[in-house]
């Protein structure tokens, strides 16, 4: 490739990349995302259907109804009418939860022993919804494409379901053959989801001080099979940062 062609390609890529920047809600952090929201949500829908095949969904119990009721309040606070929200409780001893693009939220029964009340359950659900609102999975996919040298962004928008990106999607969301494990986001994204989640809790009318109690509960259980802290901020750092967000909200800033 001659110098002129290289220059043209580089310039084109710069324009494409510039057109792929966005901002996260509440934190207003700049992101570079190559996948459209519709493609991301189509992949989320597909992964969600696959995950439910391997999970035992619990219906019409007190806890299942709690998950749905809390989820609906958080969804209203999130203000994303384009999301097709679903909230399910599934049987598992794992202390996990996840939210796929488009508002597909799954809570494992194992998390309930750490979430002592509705506000604490709203903490983990808001945290997971925050990942979806901030498009953390799509951001990770875009980072992976850059790292793998697949920066020719125009090839991405090639169909509403984007099946060729299923493997990248699964990697970004931590989905394996046994779908539904806790999403292994990076520390920055985890901290950001904590912050956005507290704002969502506040808008939904929950006691944001319980966010501190929930993560302290999770910290006590991290040696008992919890997957939350494998790629996450330390519990002490997480609680410290959440307290700062709560103080900001309480001060009205």
Tab-separated table of C-alpha atoms in Angstrom:
chain	number	residue	atom	x	y	z
A	1	UNK	CA	0.000	0.000	0.000
A	2	UNK	CA	1.513	3.332	-1.027
A	3	UNK	CA	1.766	6.346	1.230
A	4	UNK	CA	-1.268	8.076	-0.328
A	5	UNK	CA	-3.507	5.066	0.212
A	6	UNK	CA	-2.299	4.720	3.766
A	7	UNK	CA	-3.045	8.375	4.428
A	8	UNK	CA	-6.537	8.081	2.944
A	9	UNK	CA	-7.263	4.964	5.003
A	10	UNK	CA	-5.944	6.563	8.174
A	11	UNK	CA	-8.012	9.699	7.585
A	12	UNK	CA	-11.118	7.630	6.847
A	13	UNK	CA	-10.648	5.605	10.021
A	14	UNK	CA	-10.258	8.788	12.047
A	15	UNK	CA	-13.542	10.155	10.698
A	16	UNK	CA	-15.323	6.859	11.331
A	17	UNK	CA	-13.931	6.595	14.841
A	18	UNK	CA	-14.878	10.208	15.555
A	19	UNK	CA	-18.422	9.343	14.510
A	20	UNK	CA	-18.502	6.419	16.955
A	21	UNK	CA	-17.911	8.372	20.133
A	22	UNK	CA	-20.668	8.665	22.729
A	23	UNK	CA	-21.174	9.673	26.344
A	24	UNK	CA	-22.191	7.519	29.280
A	25	UNK	CA	-25.298	8.568	31.236
A	26	UNK	CA	-24.756	10.428	34.514
A	27	UNK	CA	-20.945	10.137	34.462
A	28	UNK	CA	-20.664	11.714	30.999
A	29	UNK	CA	-17.542	9.722	30.142
A	30	UNK	CA	-16.517	9.626	26.486
A	31	UNK	CA	-16.695	6.207	24.843
A	32	UNK	CA	-15.758	4.708	21.502
A	33	UNK	CA	-18.378	2.210	20.356
A	34	UNK	CA	-18.530	0.755	16.865
A	35	UNK	CA	-21.686	-1.338	17.166
A	36	UNK	CA	-25.125	0.218	16.794
A	37	UNK	CA	-27.631	-0.032	19.637
A	38	UNK	CA	-29.966	-2.106	17.486
A	39	UNK	CA	-27.248	-4.657	16.737
A	40	UNK	CA	-26.241	-4.790	20.375
A	41	UNK	CA	-29.816	-5.312	21.550
A	42	UNK	CA	-30.415	-8.013	18.931
A	43	UNK	CA	-27.403	-9.914	20.230
A	44	UNK	CA	-28.598	-9.380	23.804
A	45	UNK	CA	-32.012	-10.798	22.931
A	46	UNK	CA	-30.424	-13.856	21.359
A	47	UNK	CA	-28.072	-14.446	24.295
A	48	UNK	CA	-30.942	-13.972	26.746
A	49	UNK	CA	-33.075	-16.644	25.093
A	50	UNK	CA	-30.123	-19.013	25.080
A	51	UNK	CA	-29.347	-18.347	28.738
A	52	UNK	CA	-32.885	-19.096	29.897
A	53	UNK	CA	-32.652	-22.549	28.312
A	54	UNK	CA	-29.987	-23.449	30.867
A	55	UNK	CA	-31.570	-21.726	33.855
A	56	UNK	CA	-34.556	-22.576	36.033
A	57	UNK	CA	-36.809	-19.511	36.091
A	58	UNK	CA	-38.855	-19.023	39.262
A	59	UNK	CA	-42.334	-17.551	38.859
A	60	UNK	CA	-45.092	-16.334	41.151
A	61	UNK	CA	-43.177	-16.484	44.414
A	62	UNK	CA	-42.643	-13.620	46.837
A	63	UNK	CA	-39.016	-13.209	45.772
A	64	UNK	CA	-39.791	-13.517	42.059
A	65	UNK	CA	-42.426	-10.802	42.404
A	66	UNK	CA	-39.942	-8.652	44.353
A	67	UNK	CA	-37.463	-8.887	41.490
A	68	UNK	CA	-40.108	-7.867	38.949
A	69	UNK	CA	-41.486	-5.010	41.050
A	70	UNK	CA	-38.065	-3.592	41.876
A	71	UNK	CA	-37.007	-4.043	38.263
A	72	UNK	CA	-40.009	-2.139	36.953
A	73	UNK	CA	-39.212	0.817	39.216
A	74	UNK	CA	-35.597	0.836	38.079
A	75	UNK	CA	-36.704	0.591	34.444
A	76	UNK	CA	-38.912	3.636	34.904
A	77	UNK	CA	-35.982	5.517	36.410
A	78	UNK	CA	-33.721	4.414	33.531
A	79	UNK	CA	-36.123	6.018	31.042
A	80	UNK	CA	-35.274	3.803	28.092
A	81	UNK	CA	-38.583	3.108	26.325
A	82	UNK	CA	-36.651	1.430	23.510
A	83	UNK	CA	-35.609	-1.359	25.907
A	84	UNK	CA	-37.856	-4.414	26.140
A	85	UNK	CA	-37.476	-4.918	29.869
A	86	UNK	CA	-37.698	-8.341	31.469
A	87	UNK	CA	-36.848	-9.298	35.044
A	88	UNK	CA	-36.433	-12.915	36.076
A	89	UNK	CA	-35.330	-14.703	39.220
A	90	UNK	CA	-33.528	-17.999	38.546
A	91	UNK	CA	-32.562	-20.859	40.828
A	92	UNK	CA	-28.838	-20.959	41.568
A	93	UNK	CA	-26.603	-20.863	44.615
A	94	UNK	CA	-24.288	-18.411	42.848
A	95	UNK	CA	-24.365	-14.843	44.135
A	96	UNK	CA	-24.828	-13.388	40.675
A	97	UNK	CA	-26.975	-11.180	38.489
A	98	UNK	CA	-26.717	-9.765	34.987
A	99	UNK	CA	-28.403	-7.424	32.542
A	100	UNK	CA	-28.058	-7.936	28.802
A	101	UNK	CA	-28.584	-5.183	26.209
A	102	UNK	CA	-32.200	-4.227	25.802
A	103	UNK	CA	-33.037	-4.611	29.486
A	104	UNK	CA	-32.905	-8.392	30.019
A	105	UNK	CA	-32.227	-8.742	33.744
A	106	UNK	CA	-31.611	-12.025	35.549
A	107	UNK	CA	-31.121	-12.349	39.310
A	108	UNK	CA	-29.794	-15.538	40.906
A	109	UNK	CA	-31.395	-16.737	44.131
A	110	UNK	CA	-27.902	-16.920	45.632
A	111	UNK	CA	-27.741	-13.117	45.753
A	112	UNK	CA	-30.755	-12.896	48.051
A	113	UNK	CA	-28.796	-13.866	51.155
A	114	UNK	CA	-26.674	-10.743	50.646
A	115	UNK	CA	-29.560	-8.438	49.684
A	116	UNK	CA	-31.319	-8.138	53.029
A	117	UNK	CA	-34.088	-5.757	51.901
A	118	UNK	CA	-35.594	-4.223	48.762
A	119	UNK	CA	-33.141	-1.330	48.655
A	120	UNK	CA	-30.212	-3.707	48.797
A	121	UNK	CA	-31.713	-5.851	46.037
A	122	UNK	CA	-32.285	-2.647	44.060
A	123	UNK	CA	-28.560	-1.942	44.512
A	124	UNK	CA	-27.412	-4.993	42.591
A	125	UNK	CA	-30.168	-4.722	39.995
A	126	UNK	CA	-29.452	-1.036	39.389
A	127	UNK	CA	-25.753	-1.856	39.094
A	128	UNK	CA	-26.475	-4.417	36.367
A	129	UNK	CA	-28.925	-2.134	34.545
A	130	UNK	CA	-26.235	0.567	34.654
A	131	UNK	CA	-23.897	-1.698	32.677
A	132	UNK	CA	-26.522	-1.970	29.941
A	133	UNK	CA	-27.346	1.751	29.954
A	134	UNK	CA	-23.665	2.644	29.665
A	135	UNK	CA	-23.205	0.032	26.910
A	136	UNK	CA	-20.205	-1.432	28.662
A	137	UNK	CA	-20.347	-4.677	26.714
A	138	UNK	CA	-20.385	-2.912	23.349
A	139	UNK	CA	-17.518	-0.753	24.548
A	140	UNK	CA	-15.507	-3.860	25.429
A	141	UNK	CA	-16.293	-5.342	22.029
A	142	UNK	CA	-15.034	-2.187	20.339
A	143	UNK	CA	-11.852	-2.260	22.395
A	144	UNK	CA	-11.354	-5.896	21.410
A	145	UNK	CA	-11.819	-5.040	17.731
A	146	UNK	CA	-9.132	-2.379	17.982
A	147	UNK	CA	-6.772	-4.741	19.792
A	148	UNK	CA	-7.352	-7.420	17.178
A	149	UNK	CA	-6.699	-5.022	14.339
A	150	UNK	CA	-10.316	-5.013	13.180
A	151	UNK	CA	-10.635	-1.285	13.162
A	152	UNK	CA	-12.302	-1.068	9.752
A	153	UNK	CA	-15.472	-0.038	11.414
A	154	UNK	CA	-17.715	0.085	8.384
A	155	UNK	CA	-17.901	-3.690	8.250
A	156	UNK	CA	-19.731	-3.800	11.555
A	157	UNK	CA	-23.081	-2.382	10.484
A	158	UNK	CA	-24.112	-5.269	8.259
A	159	UNK	CA	-27.410	-6.492	9.589
A	160	UNK	CA	-29.731	-6.092	12.516
A	161	UNK	CA	-28.676	-9.304	14.246
A	162	UNK	CA	-24.926	-9.053	13.501
A	163	UNK	CA	-24.374	-12.824	13.897
A	164	UNK	CA	-20.711	-12.510	12.941
A	165	UNK	CA	-20.130	-10.675	16.227
A	166	UNK	CA	-21.685	-13.339	18.444
A	167	UNK	CA	-18.308	-14.646	19.655
A	168	UNK	CA	-17.060	-11.152	20.474
A	169	UNK	CA	-20.350	-10.431	22.217
A	170	UNK	CA	-20.077	-13.571	24.325
A	171	UNK	CA	-16.512	-12.685	25.274
A	172	UNK	CA	-17.422	-9.112	26.154
A	173	UNK	CA	-20.315	-10.223	28.341
A	174	UNK	CA	-18.538	-13.175	29.906
A	175	UNK	CA	-20.991	-15.637	28.395
A	176	UNK	CA	-19.788	-19.211	28.138
A	177	UNK	CA	-21.547	-22.462	27.261
A	178	UNK	CA	-23.289	-22.069	30.602
A	179	UNK	CA	-24.707	-18.604	30.020
A	180	UNK	CA	-25.611	-16.220	32.761
A	181	UNK	CA	-22.465	-15.759	34.811
A	182	UNK	CA	-21.535	-12.466	36.376
A	183	UNK	CA	-20.298	-10.127	33.696
A	184	UNK	CA	-16.545	-9.582	34.107
A	185	UNK	CA	-16.253	-5.900	33.293
A	186	UNK	CA	-13.106	-3.906	33.942
A	187	UNK	CA	-12.557	-1.963	37.128
A	188	UNK	CA	-13.375	1.388	35.518
A	189	UNK	CA	-16.673	0.081	34.186
A	190	UNK	CA	-17.512	-1.578	37.491
A	191	UNK	CA	-16.959	1.662	39.383
A	192	UNK	CA	-19.004	3.516	36.798
A	193	UNK	CA	-21.854	0.999	37.113
A	194	UNK	CA	-21.776	1.502	40.878
A	195	UNK	CA	-22.131	5.255	40.429
A	196	UNK	CA	-24.854	5.108	37.788
A	197	UNK	CA	-26.634	2.436	39.810
A	198	UNK	CA	-26.835	4.659	42.874
A	199	UNK	CA	-28.363	7.441	40.762
A	200	UNK	CA	-30.918	4.977	39.383
A	201	UNK	CA	-31.743	3.783	42.897
A	202	UNK	CA	-32.260	7.364	43.998
A	203	UNK	CA	-34.575	8.124	41.067
A	204	UNK	CA	-36.499	4.916	41.730
A	205	UNK	CA	-37.113	5.948	45.341
A	206	UNK	CA	-34.884	3.469	47.141
A	207	UNK	CA	-32.661	4.147	50.151
A	208	UNK	CA	-29.258	4.779	48.579
A	209	UNK	CA	-27.497	4.308	51.918
A	210	UNK	CA	-28.346	0.623	51.627
A	211	UNK	CA	-25.961	0.405	48.652
A	212	UNK	CA	-23.083	0.594	51.135
A	213	UNK	CA	-24.609	-2.129	53.283
A	214	UNK	CA	-25.166	-4.410	50.300
A	215	UNK	CA	-21.577	-4.217	49.063
A	216	UNK	CA	-20.314	-4.724	52.593
A	217	UNK	CA	-22.475	-7.842	52.768
A	218	UNK	CA	-20.976	-9.024	49.496
A	219	UNK	CA	-17.487	-8.355	50.787
A	220	UNK	CA	-18.110	-10.612	53.767
A	221	UNK	CA	-19.153	-13.369	51.405
A	222	UNK	CA	-16.415	-13.099	48.820
A	223	UNK	CA	-14.658	-16.195	50.104
A	224	UNK	CA	-17.876	-18.163	49.979
A	225	UNK	CA	-18.255	-18.534	46.235
A	226	UNK	CA	-19.134	-14.987	45.208
A	227	UNK	CA	-17.815	-14.027	41.757
A	228	UNK	CA	-18.285	-10.292	42.162
A	229	UNK	CA	-14.735	-9.413	43.097
A	230	UNK	CA	-12.701	-11.423	40.585
A	231	UNK	CA	-12.239	-8.479	38.217
A	232	UNK	CA	-13.776	-5.752	40.354
A	233	UNK	CA	-12.550	-2.939	42.584
A	234	UNK	CA	-11.605	-3.945	46.112
A	235	UNK	CA	-14.567	-3.912	48.462
A	236	UNK	CA	-13.112	-1.093	50.546
A	237	UNK	CA	-12.488	1.072	47.466
A	238	UNK	CA	-15.949	0.307	46.134
A	239	UNK	CA	-17.654	1.292	49.384
A	240	UNK	CA	-15.527	4.438	49.666
A	241	UNK	CA	-16.475	5.535	46.142
A	242	UNK	CA	-20.165	4.783	46.658
A	243	UNK	CA	-20.181	6.898	49.809
A	244	UNK	CA	-18.830	9.803	47.734
A	245	UNK	CA	-21.652	9.398	45.215
A	246	UNK	CA	-24.215	9.287	48.008
A	247	UNK	CA	-22.749	12.456	49.538
A	248	UNK	CA	-22.955	14.186	46.162
A	249	UNK	CA	-26.613	13.202	45.756
A	250	UNK	CA	-27.488	14.259	49.305
A	251	UNK	CA	-25.811	17.617	48.785
A	252	UNK	CA	-27.915	18.188	45.680
A	253	UNK	CA	-24.920	18.615	43.353
